[in-house]
PDB file of C-alpha atoms and ligand atoms in Angstrom:
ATOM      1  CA  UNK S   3      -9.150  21.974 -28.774  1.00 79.00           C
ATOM      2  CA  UNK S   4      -7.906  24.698 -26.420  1.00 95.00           C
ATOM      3  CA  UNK S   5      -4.986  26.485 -26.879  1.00 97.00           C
ATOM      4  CA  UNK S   6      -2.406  27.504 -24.310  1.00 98.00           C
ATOM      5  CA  UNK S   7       0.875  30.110 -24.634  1.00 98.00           C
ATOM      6  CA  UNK S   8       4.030  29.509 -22.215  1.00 98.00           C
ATOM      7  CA  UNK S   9       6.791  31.577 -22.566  1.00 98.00           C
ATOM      8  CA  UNK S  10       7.529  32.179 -26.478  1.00 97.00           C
ATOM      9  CA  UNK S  11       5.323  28.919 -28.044  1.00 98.00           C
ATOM     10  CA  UNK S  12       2.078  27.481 -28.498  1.00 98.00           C
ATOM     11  CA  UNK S  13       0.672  24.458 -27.597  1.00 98.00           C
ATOM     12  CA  UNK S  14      -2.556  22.846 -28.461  1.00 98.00           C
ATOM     13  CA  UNK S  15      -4.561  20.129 -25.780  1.00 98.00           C
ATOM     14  CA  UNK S  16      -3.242  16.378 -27.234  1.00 98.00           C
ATOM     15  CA  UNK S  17      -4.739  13.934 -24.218  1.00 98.00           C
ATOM     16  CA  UNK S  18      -7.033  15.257 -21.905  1.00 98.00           C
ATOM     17  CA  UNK S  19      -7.693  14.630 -18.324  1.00 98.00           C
ATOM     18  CA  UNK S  20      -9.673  11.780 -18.301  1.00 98.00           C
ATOM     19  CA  UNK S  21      -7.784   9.336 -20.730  1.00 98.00           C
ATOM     20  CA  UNK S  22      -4.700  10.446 -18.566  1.00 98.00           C
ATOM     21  CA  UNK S  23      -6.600   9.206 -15.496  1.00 98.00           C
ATOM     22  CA  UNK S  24      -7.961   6.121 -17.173  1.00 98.00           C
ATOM     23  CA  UNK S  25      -4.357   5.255 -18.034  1.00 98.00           C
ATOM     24  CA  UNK S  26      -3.370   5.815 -14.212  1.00 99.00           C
ATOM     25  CA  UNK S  27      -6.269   3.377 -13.464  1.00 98.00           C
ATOM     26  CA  UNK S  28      -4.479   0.678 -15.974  1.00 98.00           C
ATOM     27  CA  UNK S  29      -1.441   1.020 -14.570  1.00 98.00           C
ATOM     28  CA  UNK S  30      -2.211   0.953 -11.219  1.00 99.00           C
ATOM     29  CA  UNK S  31      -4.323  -2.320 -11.468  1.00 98.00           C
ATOM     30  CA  UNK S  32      -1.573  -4.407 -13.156  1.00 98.00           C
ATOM     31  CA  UNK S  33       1.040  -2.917  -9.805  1.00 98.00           C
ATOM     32  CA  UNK S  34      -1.537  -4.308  -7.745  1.00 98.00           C
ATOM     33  CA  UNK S  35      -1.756  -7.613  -9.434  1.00 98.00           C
ATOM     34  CA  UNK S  36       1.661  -7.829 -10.135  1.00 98.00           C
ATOM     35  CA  UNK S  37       3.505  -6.584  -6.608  1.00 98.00           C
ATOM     36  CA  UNK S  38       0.708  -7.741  -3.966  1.00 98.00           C
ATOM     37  CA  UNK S  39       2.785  -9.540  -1.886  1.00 98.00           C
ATOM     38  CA  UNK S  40       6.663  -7.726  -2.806  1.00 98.00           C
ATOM     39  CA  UNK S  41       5.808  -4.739  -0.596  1.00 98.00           C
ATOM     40  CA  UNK S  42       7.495  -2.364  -3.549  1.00 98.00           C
ATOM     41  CA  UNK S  43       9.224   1.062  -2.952  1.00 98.00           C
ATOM     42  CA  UNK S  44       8.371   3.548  -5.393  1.00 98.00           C
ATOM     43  CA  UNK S  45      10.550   5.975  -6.265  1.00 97.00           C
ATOM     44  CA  UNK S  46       9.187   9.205  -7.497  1.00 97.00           C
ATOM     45  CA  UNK S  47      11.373  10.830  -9.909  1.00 97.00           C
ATOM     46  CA  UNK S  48      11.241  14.758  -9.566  1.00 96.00           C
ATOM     47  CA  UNK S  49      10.552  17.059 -10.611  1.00 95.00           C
ATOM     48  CA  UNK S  50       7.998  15.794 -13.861  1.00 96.00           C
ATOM     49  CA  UNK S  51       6.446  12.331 -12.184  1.00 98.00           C
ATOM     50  CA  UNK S  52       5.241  14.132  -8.708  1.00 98.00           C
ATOM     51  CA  UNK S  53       1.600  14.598  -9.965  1.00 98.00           C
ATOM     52  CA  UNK S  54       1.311  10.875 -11.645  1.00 98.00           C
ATOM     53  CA  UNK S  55       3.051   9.582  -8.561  1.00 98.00           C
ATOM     54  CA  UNK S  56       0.467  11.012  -6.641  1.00 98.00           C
ATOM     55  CA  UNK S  57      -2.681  10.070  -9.076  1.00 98.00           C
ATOM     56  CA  UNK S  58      -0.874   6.485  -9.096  1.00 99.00           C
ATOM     57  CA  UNK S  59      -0.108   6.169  -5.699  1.00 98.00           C
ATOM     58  CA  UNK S  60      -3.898   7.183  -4.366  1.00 98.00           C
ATOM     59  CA  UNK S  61      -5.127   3.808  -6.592  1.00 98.00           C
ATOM     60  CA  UNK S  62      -2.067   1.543  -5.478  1.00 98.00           C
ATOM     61  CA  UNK S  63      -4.148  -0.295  -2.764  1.00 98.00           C
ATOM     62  CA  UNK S  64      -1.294  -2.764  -1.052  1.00 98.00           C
ATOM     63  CA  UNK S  65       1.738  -2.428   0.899  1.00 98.00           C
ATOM     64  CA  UNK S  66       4.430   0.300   0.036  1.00 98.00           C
ATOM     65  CA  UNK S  67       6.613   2.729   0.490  1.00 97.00           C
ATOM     66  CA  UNK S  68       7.244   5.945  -1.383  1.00 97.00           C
ATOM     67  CA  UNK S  69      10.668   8.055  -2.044  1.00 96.00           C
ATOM     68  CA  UNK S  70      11.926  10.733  -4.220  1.00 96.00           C
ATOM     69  CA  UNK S  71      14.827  11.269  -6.084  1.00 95.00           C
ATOM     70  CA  UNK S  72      15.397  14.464  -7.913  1.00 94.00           C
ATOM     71  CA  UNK S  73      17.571  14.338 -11.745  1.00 89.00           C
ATOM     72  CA  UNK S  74      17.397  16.904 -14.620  1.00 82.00           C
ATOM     73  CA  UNK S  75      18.050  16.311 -18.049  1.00 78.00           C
ATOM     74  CA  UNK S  76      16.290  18.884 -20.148  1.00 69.00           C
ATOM     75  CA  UNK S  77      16.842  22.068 -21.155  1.00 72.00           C
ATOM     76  CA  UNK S  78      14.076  23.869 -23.039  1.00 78.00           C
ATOM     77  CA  UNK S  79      12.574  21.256 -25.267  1.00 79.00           C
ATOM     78  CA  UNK S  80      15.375  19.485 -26.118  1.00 75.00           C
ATOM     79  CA  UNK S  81      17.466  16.743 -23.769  1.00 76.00           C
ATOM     80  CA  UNK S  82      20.966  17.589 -23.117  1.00 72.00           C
ATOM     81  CA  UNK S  83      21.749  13.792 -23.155  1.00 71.00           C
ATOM     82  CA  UNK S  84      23.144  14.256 -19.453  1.00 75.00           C
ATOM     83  CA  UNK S  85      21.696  13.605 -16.376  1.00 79.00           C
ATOM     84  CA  UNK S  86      22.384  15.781 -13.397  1.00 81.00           C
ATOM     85  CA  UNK S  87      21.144  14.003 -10.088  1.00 83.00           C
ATOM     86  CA  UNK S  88      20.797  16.349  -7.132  1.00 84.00           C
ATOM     87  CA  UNK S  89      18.824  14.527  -4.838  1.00 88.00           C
ATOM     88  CA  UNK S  90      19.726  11.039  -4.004  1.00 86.00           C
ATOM     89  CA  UNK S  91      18.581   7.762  -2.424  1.00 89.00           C
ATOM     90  CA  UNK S  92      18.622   7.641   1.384  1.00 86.00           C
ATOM     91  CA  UNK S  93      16.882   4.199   2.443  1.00 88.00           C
ATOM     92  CA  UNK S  94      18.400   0.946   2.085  1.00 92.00           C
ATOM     93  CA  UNK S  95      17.097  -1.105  -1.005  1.00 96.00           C
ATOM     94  CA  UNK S  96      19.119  -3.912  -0.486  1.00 97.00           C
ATOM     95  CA  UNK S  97      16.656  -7.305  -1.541  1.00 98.00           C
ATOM     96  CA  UNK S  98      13.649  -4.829  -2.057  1.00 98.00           C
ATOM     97  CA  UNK S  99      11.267  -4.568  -5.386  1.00 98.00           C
ATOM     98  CA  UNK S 100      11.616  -1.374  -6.947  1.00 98.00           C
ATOM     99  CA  UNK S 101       9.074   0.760  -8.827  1.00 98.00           C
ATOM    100  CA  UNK S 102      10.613   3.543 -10.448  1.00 98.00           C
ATOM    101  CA  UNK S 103       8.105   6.160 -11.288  1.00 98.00           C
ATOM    102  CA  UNK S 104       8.936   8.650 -14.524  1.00 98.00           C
ATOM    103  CA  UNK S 105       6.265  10.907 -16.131  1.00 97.00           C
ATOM    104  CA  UNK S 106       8.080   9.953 -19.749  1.00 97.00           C
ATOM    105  CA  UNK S 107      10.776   8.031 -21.178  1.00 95.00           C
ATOM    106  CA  UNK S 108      12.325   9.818 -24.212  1.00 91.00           C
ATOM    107  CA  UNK S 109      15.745   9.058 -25.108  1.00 87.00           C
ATOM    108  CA  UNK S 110      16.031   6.734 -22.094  1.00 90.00           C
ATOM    109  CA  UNK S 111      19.123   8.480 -20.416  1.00 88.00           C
ATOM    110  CA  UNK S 112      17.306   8.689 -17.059  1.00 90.00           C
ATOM    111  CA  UNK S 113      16.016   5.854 -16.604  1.00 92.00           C
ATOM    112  CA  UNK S 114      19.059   3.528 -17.655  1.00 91.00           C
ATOM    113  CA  UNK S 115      21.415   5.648 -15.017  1.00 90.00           C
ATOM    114  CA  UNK S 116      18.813   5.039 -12.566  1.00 93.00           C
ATOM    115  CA  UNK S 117      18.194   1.480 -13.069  1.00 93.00           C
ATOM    116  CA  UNK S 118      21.796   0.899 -12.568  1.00 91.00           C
ATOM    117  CA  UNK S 119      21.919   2.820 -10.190  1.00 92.00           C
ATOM    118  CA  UNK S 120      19.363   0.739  -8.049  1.00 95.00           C
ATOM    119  CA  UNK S 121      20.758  -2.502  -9.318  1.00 95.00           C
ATOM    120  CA  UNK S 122      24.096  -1.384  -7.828  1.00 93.00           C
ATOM    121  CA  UNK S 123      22.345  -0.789  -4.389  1.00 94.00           C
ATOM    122  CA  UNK S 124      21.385  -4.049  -4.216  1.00 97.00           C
ATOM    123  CA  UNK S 125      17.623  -4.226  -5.481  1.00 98.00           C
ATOM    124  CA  UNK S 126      15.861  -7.518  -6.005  1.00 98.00           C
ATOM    125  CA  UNK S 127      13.918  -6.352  -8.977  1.00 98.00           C
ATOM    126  CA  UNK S 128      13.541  -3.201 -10.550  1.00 97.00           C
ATOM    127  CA  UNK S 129      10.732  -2.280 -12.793  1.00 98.00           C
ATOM    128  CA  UNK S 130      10.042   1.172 -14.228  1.00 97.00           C
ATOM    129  CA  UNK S 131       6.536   2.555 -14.672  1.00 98.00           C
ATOM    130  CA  UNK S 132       6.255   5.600 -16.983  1.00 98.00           C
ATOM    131  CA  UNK S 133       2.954   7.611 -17.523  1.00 98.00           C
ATOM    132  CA  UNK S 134       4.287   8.527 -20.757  1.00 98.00           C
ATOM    133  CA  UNK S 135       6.739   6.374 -23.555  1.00 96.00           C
ATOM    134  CA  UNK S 136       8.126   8.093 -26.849  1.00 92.00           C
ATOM    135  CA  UNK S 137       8.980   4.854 -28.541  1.00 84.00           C
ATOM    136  CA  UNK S 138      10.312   6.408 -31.701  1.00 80.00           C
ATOM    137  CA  UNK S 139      13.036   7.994 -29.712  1.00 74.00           C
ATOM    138  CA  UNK S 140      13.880   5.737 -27.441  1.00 74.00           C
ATOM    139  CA  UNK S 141      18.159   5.035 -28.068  1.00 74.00           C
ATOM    140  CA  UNK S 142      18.435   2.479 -25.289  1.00 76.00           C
ATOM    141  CA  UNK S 143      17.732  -1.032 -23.956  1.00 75.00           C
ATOM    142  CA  UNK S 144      15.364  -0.119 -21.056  1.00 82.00           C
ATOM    143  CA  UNK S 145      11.589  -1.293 -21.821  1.00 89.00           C
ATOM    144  CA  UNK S 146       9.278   0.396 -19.186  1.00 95.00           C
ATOM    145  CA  UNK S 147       7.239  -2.638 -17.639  1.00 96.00           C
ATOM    146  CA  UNK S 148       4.374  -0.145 -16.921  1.00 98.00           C
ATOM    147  CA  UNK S 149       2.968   2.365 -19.874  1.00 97.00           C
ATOM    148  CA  UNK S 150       0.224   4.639 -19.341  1.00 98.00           C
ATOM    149  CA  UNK S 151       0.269   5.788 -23.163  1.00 98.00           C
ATOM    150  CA  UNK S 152       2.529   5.420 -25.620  1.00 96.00           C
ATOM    151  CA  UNK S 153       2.901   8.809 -27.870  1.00 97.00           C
ATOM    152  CA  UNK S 154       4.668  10.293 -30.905  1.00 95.00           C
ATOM    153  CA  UNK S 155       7.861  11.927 -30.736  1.00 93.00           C
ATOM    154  CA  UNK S 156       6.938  15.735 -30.173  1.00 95.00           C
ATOM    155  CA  UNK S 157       7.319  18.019 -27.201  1.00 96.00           C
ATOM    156  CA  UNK S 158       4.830  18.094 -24.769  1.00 98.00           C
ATOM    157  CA  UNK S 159       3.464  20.057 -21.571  1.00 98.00           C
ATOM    158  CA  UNK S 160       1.184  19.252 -18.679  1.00 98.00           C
ATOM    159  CA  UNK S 161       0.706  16.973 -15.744  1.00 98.00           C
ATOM    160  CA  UNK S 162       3.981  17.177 -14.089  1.00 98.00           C
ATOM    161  CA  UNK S 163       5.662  17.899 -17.721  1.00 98.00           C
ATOM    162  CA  UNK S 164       6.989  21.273 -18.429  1.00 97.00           C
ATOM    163  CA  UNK S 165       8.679  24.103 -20.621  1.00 97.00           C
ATOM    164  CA  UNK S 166      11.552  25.902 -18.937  1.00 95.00           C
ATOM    165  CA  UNK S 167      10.061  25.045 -15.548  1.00 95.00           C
ATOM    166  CA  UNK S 168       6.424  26.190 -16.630  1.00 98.00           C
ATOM    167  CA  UNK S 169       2.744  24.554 -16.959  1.00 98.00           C
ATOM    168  CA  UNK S 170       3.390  21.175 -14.873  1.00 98.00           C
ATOM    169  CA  UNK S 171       0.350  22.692 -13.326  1.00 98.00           C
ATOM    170  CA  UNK S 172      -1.876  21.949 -16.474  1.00 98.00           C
ATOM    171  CA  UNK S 173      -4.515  18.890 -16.072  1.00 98.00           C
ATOM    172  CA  UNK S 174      -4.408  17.961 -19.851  1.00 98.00           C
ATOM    173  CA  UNK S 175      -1.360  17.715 -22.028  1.00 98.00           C
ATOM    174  CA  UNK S 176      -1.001  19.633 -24.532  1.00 98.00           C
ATOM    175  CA  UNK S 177       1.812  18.777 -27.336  1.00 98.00           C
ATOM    176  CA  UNK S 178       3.817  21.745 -29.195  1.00 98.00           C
ATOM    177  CA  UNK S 179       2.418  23.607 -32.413  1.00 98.00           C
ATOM    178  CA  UNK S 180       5.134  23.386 -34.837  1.00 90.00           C
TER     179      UNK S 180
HETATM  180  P1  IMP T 215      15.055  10.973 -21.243  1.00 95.93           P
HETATM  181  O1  IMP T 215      16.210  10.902 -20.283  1.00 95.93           O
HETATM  182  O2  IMP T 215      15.450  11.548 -22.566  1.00 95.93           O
HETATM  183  O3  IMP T 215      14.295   9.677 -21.372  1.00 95.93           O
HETATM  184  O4  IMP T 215      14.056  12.062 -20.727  1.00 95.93           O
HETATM  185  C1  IMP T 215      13.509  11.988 -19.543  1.00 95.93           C
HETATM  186  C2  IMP T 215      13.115  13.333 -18.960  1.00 95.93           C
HETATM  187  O5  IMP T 215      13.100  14.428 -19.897  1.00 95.93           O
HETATM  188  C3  IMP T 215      11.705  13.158 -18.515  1.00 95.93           C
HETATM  189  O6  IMP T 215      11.673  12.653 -17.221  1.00 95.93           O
HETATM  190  C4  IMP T 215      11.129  14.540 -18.636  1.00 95.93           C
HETATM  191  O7  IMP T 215      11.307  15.218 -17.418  1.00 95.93           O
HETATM  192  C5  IMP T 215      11.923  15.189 -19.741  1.00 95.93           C
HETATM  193  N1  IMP T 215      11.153  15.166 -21.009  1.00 95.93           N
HETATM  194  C6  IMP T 215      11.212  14.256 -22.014  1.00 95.93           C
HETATM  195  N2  IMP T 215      10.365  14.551 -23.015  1.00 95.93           N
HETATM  196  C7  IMP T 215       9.716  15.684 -22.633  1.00 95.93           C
HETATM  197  C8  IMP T 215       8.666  16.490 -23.241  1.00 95.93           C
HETATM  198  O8  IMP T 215       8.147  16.234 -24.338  1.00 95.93           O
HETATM  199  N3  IMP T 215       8.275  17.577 -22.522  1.00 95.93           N
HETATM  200  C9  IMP T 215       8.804  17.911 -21.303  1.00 95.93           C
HETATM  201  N4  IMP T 215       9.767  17.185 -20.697  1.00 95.93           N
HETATM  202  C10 IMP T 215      10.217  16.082 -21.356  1.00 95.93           C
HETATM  203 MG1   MG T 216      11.120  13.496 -15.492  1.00 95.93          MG
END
């Protein structure tokens, strides 16, 4: 297992590329079963889901649309339990089928203000697809319909995720030696 430093802490490879991208595959074939013929905007939230949005997005094979929204919530490796949203939406989702795309759902405080935030812009359906789910620490009532893994509840880096705004660059993700 290889080892990686960032910042002050250590972290040791938990799912390598390739199940990562097998996930992507899984997820990406139930969108295209699912959402053939709903013409879906996904909604990429920055900055953690831009590199699954764009593994998912190059195996989503029918009609879309793409947009970003930018929120923070972290601090370190902890979540502050507030979400700061500093870029918003800009097209007009009145009727449409939403895919929002997270890289993890922890506590759920993101994705519950976004849902109803969508909702209250007039979506048709909204459905949340998450590379990763904590399910252990999961406070609220939002299920992701879409689950690349499911994982236990420790801090992780890699693939979009990061520590004090490092390693998103990583391939592999590599969870925190306690
Ligand atoms: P939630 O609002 O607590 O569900 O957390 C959502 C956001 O916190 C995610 O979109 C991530 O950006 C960040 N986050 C949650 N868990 C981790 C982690 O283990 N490592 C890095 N970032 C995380
Ligand atoms: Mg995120």
């Amino acid at each position: 297992m290889a080892r990686v430093k960032v910042l002050d802490k250590e972290f040791e490879t938990s799912i390598p590329e390739q199940t990562i991208l097998e996930a992507v595959d899984r997820v990406a074939g139930k969108i295209n079963a699912d959402l053939s013929d709903k013409s879906p905007l996904f909604v990429c939230i920055l900055n953690g889901a831009f590199m699954f949005a764009a593994d998912l997005m190059k195996r989503v094979s029918i009609p879309c649309q793409i947009t970003f929204v930018k929120v923070a919530s972290y601090e370190g490796t902890g979540s502050t339990g507030k979400v700061k949203q500093l870029i918003g939406f800009n097209e007009d989702i009145k009727g449409r089928t939403v895919v929002l795309v997270e890289d993890i759902v922890d506590t759920g405080v993101t994705i519950e203000g976004l849902v109803a935030q969508v909702r209250s812009l007039g979506a048709a359906d909204v459905r949340i697809a998450t590379m990763l789910f904590k399910p252990q620490s999961c406070k609220k009532d939002v299920c992701p319909d879409y689950v690349g893994l499911d994982i236990p509840n420790d801090f992780i880096i890699g693939y979009g995720l990061d520590y004090d705004g490092y390693a998103r660059n990583l391939r592999d993700i590599y969870t925190l030696i306690k």
